[in-house]
mmCIF file of C-alpha atoms in Angstrom:
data_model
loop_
_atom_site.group_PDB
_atom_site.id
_atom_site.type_symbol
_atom_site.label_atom_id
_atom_site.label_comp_id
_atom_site.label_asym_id
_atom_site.label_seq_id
_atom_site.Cartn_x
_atom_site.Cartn_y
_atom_site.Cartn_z
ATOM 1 C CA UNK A 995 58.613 67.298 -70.661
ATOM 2 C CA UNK A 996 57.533 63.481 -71.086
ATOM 3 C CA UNK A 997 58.655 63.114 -67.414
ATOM 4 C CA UNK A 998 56.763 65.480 -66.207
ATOM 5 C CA UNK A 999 53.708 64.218 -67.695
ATOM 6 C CA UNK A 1000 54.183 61.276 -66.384
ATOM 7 C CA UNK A 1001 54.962 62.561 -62.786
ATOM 8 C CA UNK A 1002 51.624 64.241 -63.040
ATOM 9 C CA UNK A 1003 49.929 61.493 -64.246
ATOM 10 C CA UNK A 1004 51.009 59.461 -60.838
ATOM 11 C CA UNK A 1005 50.023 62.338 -59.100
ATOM 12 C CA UNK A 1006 46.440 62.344 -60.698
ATOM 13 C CA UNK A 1007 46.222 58.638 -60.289
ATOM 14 C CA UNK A 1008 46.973 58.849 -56.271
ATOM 15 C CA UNK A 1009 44.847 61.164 -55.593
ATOM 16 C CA UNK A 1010 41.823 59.679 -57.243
ATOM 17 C CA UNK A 1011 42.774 56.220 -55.547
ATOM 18 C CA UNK A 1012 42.964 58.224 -52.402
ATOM 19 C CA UNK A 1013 39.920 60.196 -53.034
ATOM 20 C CA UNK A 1014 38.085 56.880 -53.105
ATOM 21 C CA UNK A 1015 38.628 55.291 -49.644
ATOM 22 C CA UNK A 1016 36.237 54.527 -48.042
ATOM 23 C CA UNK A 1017 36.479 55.220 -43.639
ATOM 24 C CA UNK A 1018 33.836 53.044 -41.792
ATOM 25 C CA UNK A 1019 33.177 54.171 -38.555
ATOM 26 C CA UNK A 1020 31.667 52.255 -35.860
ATOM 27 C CA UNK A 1021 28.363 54.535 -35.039
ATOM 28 C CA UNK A 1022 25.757 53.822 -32.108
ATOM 29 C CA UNK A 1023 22.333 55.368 -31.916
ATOM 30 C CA UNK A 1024 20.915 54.888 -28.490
ATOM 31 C CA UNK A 1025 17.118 54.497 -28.466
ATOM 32 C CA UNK A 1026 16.752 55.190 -24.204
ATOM 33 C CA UNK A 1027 13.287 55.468 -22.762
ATOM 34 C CA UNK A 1028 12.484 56.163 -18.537
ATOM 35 C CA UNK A 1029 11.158 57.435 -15.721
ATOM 36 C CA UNK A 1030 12.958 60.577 -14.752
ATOM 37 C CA UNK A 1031 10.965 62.038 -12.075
ATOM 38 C CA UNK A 1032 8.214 59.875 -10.314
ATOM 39 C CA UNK A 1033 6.751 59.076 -6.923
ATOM 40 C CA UNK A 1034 7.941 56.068 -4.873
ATOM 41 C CA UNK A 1035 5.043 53.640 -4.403
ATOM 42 C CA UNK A 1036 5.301 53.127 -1.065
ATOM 43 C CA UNK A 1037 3.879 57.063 -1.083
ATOM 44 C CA UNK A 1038 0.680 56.176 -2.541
ATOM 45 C CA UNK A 1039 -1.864 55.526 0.718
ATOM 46 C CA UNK A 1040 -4.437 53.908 -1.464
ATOM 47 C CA UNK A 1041 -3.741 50.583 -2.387
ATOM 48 C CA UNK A 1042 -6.217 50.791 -5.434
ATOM 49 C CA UNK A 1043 -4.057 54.120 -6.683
ATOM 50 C CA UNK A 1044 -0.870 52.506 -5.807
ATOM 51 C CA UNK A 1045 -1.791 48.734 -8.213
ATOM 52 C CA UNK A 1046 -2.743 51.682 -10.985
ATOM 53 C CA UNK A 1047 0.000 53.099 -10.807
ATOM 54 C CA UNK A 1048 2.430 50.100 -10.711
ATOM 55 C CA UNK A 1049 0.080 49.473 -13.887
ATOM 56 C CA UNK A 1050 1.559 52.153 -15.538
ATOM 57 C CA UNK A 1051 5.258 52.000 -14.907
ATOM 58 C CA UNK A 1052 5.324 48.006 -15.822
ATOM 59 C CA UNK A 1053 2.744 48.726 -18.735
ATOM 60 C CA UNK A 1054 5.361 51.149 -20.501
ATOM 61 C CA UNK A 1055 8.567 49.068 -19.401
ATOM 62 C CA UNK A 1056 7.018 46.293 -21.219
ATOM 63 C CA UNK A 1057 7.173 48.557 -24.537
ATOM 64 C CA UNK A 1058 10.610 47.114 -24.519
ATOM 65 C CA UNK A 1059 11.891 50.884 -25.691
ATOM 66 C CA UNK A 1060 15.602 51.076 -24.796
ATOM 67 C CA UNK A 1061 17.606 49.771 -27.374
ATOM 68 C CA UNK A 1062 21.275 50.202 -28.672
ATOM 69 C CA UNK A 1063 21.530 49.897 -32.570
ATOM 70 C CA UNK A 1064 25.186 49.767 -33.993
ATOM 71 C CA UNK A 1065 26.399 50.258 -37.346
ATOM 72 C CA UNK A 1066 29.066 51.027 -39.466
ATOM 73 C CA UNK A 1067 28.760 53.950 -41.182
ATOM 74 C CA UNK A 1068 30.789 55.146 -44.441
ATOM 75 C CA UNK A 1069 32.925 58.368 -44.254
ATOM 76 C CA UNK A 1070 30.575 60.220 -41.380
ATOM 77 C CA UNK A 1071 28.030 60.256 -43.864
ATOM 78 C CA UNK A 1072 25.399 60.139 -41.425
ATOM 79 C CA UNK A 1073 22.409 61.554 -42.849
ATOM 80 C CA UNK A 1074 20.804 57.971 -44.261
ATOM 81 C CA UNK A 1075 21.559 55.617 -41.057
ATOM 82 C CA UNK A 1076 19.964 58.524 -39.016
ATOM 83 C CA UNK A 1077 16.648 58.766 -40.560
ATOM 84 C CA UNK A 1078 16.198 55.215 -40.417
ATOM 85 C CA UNK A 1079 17.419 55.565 -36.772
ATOM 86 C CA UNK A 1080 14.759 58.255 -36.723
ATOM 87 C CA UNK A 1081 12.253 56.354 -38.590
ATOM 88 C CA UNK A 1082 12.792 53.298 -35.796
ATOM 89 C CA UNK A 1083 11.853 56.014 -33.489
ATOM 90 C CA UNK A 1084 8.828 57.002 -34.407
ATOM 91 C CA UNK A 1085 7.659 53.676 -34.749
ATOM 92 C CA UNK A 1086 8.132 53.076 -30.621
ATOM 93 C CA UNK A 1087 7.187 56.792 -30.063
ATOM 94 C CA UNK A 1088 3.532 56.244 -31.370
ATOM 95 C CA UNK A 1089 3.211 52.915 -29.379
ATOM 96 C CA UNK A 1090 4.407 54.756 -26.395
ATOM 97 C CA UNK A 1091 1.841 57.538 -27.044
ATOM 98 C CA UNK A 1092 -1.112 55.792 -27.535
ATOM 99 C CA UNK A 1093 0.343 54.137 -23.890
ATOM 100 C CA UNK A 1094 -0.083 57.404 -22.752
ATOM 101 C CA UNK A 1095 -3.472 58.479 -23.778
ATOM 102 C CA UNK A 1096 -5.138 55.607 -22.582
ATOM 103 C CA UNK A 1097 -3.062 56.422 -18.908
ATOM 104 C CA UNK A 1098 -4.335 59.792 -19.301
ATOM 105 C CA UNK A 1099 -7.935 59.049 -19.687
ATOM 106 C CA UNK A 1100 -7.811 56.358 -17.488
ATOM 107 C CA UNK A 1101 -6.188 58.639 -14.434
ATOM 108 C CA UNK A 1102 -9.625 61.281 -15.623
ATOM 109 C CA UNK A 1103 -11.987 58.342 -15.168
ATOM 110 C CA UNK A 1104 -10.274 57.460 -11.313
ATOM 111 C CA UNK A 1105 -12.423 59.697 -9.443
ATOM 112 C CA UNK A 1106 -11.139 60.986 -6.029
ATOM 113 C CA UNK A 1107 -9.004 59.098 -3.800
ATOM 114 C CA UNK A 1108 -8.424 61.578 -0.656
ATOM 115 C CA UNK A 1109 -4.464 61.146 0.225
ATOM 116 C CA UNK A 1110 -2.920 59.529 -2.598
ATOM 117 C CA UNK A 1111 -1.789 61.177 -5.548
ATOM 118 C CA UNK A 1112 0.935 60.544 -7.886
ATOM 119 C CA UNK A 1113 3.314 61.716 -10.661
ATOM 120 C CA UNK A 1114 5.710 60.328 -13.166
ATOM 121 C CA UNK A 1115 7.704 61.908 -15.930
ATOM 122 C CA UNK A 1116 9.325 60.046 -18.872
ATOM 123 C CA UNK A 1117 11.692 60.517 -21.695
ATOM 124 C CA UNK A 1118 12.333 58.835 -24.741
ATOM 125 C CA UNK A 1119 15.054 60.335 -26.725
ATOM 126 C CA UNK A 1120 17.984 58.819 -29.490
ATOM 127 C CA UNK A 1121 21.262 59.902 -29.967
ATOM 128 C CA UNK A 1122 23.718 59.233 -32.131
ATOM 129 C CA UNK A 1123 27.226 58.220 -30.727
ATOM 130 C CA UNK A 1124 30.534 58.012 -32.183
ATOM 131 C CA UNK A 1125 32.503 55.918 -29.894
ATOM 132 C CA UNK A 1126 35.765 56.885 -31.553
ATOM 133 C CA UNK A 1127 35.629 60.409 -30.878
ATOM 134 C CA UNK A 1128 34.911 60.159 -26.930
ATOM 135 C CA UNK A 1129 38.414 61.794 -26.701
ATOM 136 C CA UNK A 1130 37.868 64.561 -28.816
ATOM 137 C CA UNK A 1131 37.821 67.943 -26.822
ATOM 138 C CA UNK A 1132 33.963 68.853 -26.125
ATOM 139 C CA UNK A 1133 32.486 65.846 -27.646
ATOM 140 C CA UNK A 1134 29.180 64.616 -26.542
ATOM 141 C CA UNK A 1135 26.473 62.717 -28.361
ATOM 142 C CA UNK A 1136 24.074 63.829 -30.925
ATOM 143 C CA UNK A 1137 20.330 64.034 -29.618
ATOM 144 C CA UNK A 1138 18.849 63.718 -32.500
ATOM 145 C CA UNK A 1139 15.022 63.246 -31.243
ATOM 146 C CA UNK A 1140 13.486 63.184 -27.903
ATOM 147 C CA UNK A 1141 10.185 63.287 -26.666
ATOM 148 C CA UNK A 1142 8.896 64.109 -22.639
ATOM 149 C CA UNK A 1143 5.514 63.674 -21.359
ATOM 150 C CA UNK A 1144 4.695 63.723 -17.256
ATOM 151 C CA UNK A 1145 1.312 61.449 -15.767
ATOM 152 C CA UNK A 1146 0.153 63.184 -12.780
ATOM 153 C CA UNK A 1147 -2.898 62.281 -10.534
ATOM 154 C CA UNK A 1148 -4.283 64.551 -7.862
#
């Protein structure tokens, strides 16, 4: 009987010891911000419209929003590293929409240019990436925010 106390106790022990690892996995939340449907410049007759528009596209590439953030994160407990991945985003998101109201009432204010008109479409989203498990069946990243807004001038 005193053996088998003692075999349980070993038992207990081990699985407490192995209940308290700790896995770190290397995690990478992807902060990616661009154009994905626009008009060429070179489209854009008016040389006024076309220097307004090059205005825009440099004005919001000079937000600086496309980052890569990585971290290691303790037993896929993701929860806390994404909302301050989340919290990062918000941050850029309301620079990059006050960018876009003052495009938008700027483009009201243009008046009409006869021939030249324009468009441009951008996303910002983050996901969350797991580099380790790029070979698991089906596995894709995590969008975890994203945000889409389109500038248009006719």
């Amino acid at each position: 009987m005193k053996g088998w106390k003692c075999l349980c106790g070993l038992v207990l022990a081990a699985s407490l010891f192995a209940s308290c690892a700790e896995e770190t996995t290397l995690t990478s939340y992807l902060f990616y911000f661009n154009e994905e449907d626009f008009t060429q410049p070179a489209e854009i007759a008016d040389p006024e419209i076309r220097a307004f528009y090059l205005d825009i596209r440099e004005g919001f590439a000079n937000l600086h929003a496309n980052d890569l953030w990585q971290i290691n994160v303790v037993n896929r407990n993701y929860a806390p590293e994404d909302g301050k991945a989340m919290a990062r985003f918000n941050d850029t998101l309301a620079a990059i929409k006050e960018y876009e109201a003052r495009y938008r009432k700027a483009i009201g204010e243009l008046g009409a240019h006869e021939g030249s008109s324009f468009h441009v479409k951008y996303v910002y989203r983050l996901s969350r990436d797991v580099p380790a498990d790029h070979f698991s069946s089906g596995y894709s990243p995590a969008v975890l925010q994203e945000y889409t807004f389109e500038l248009r001038y006719d």
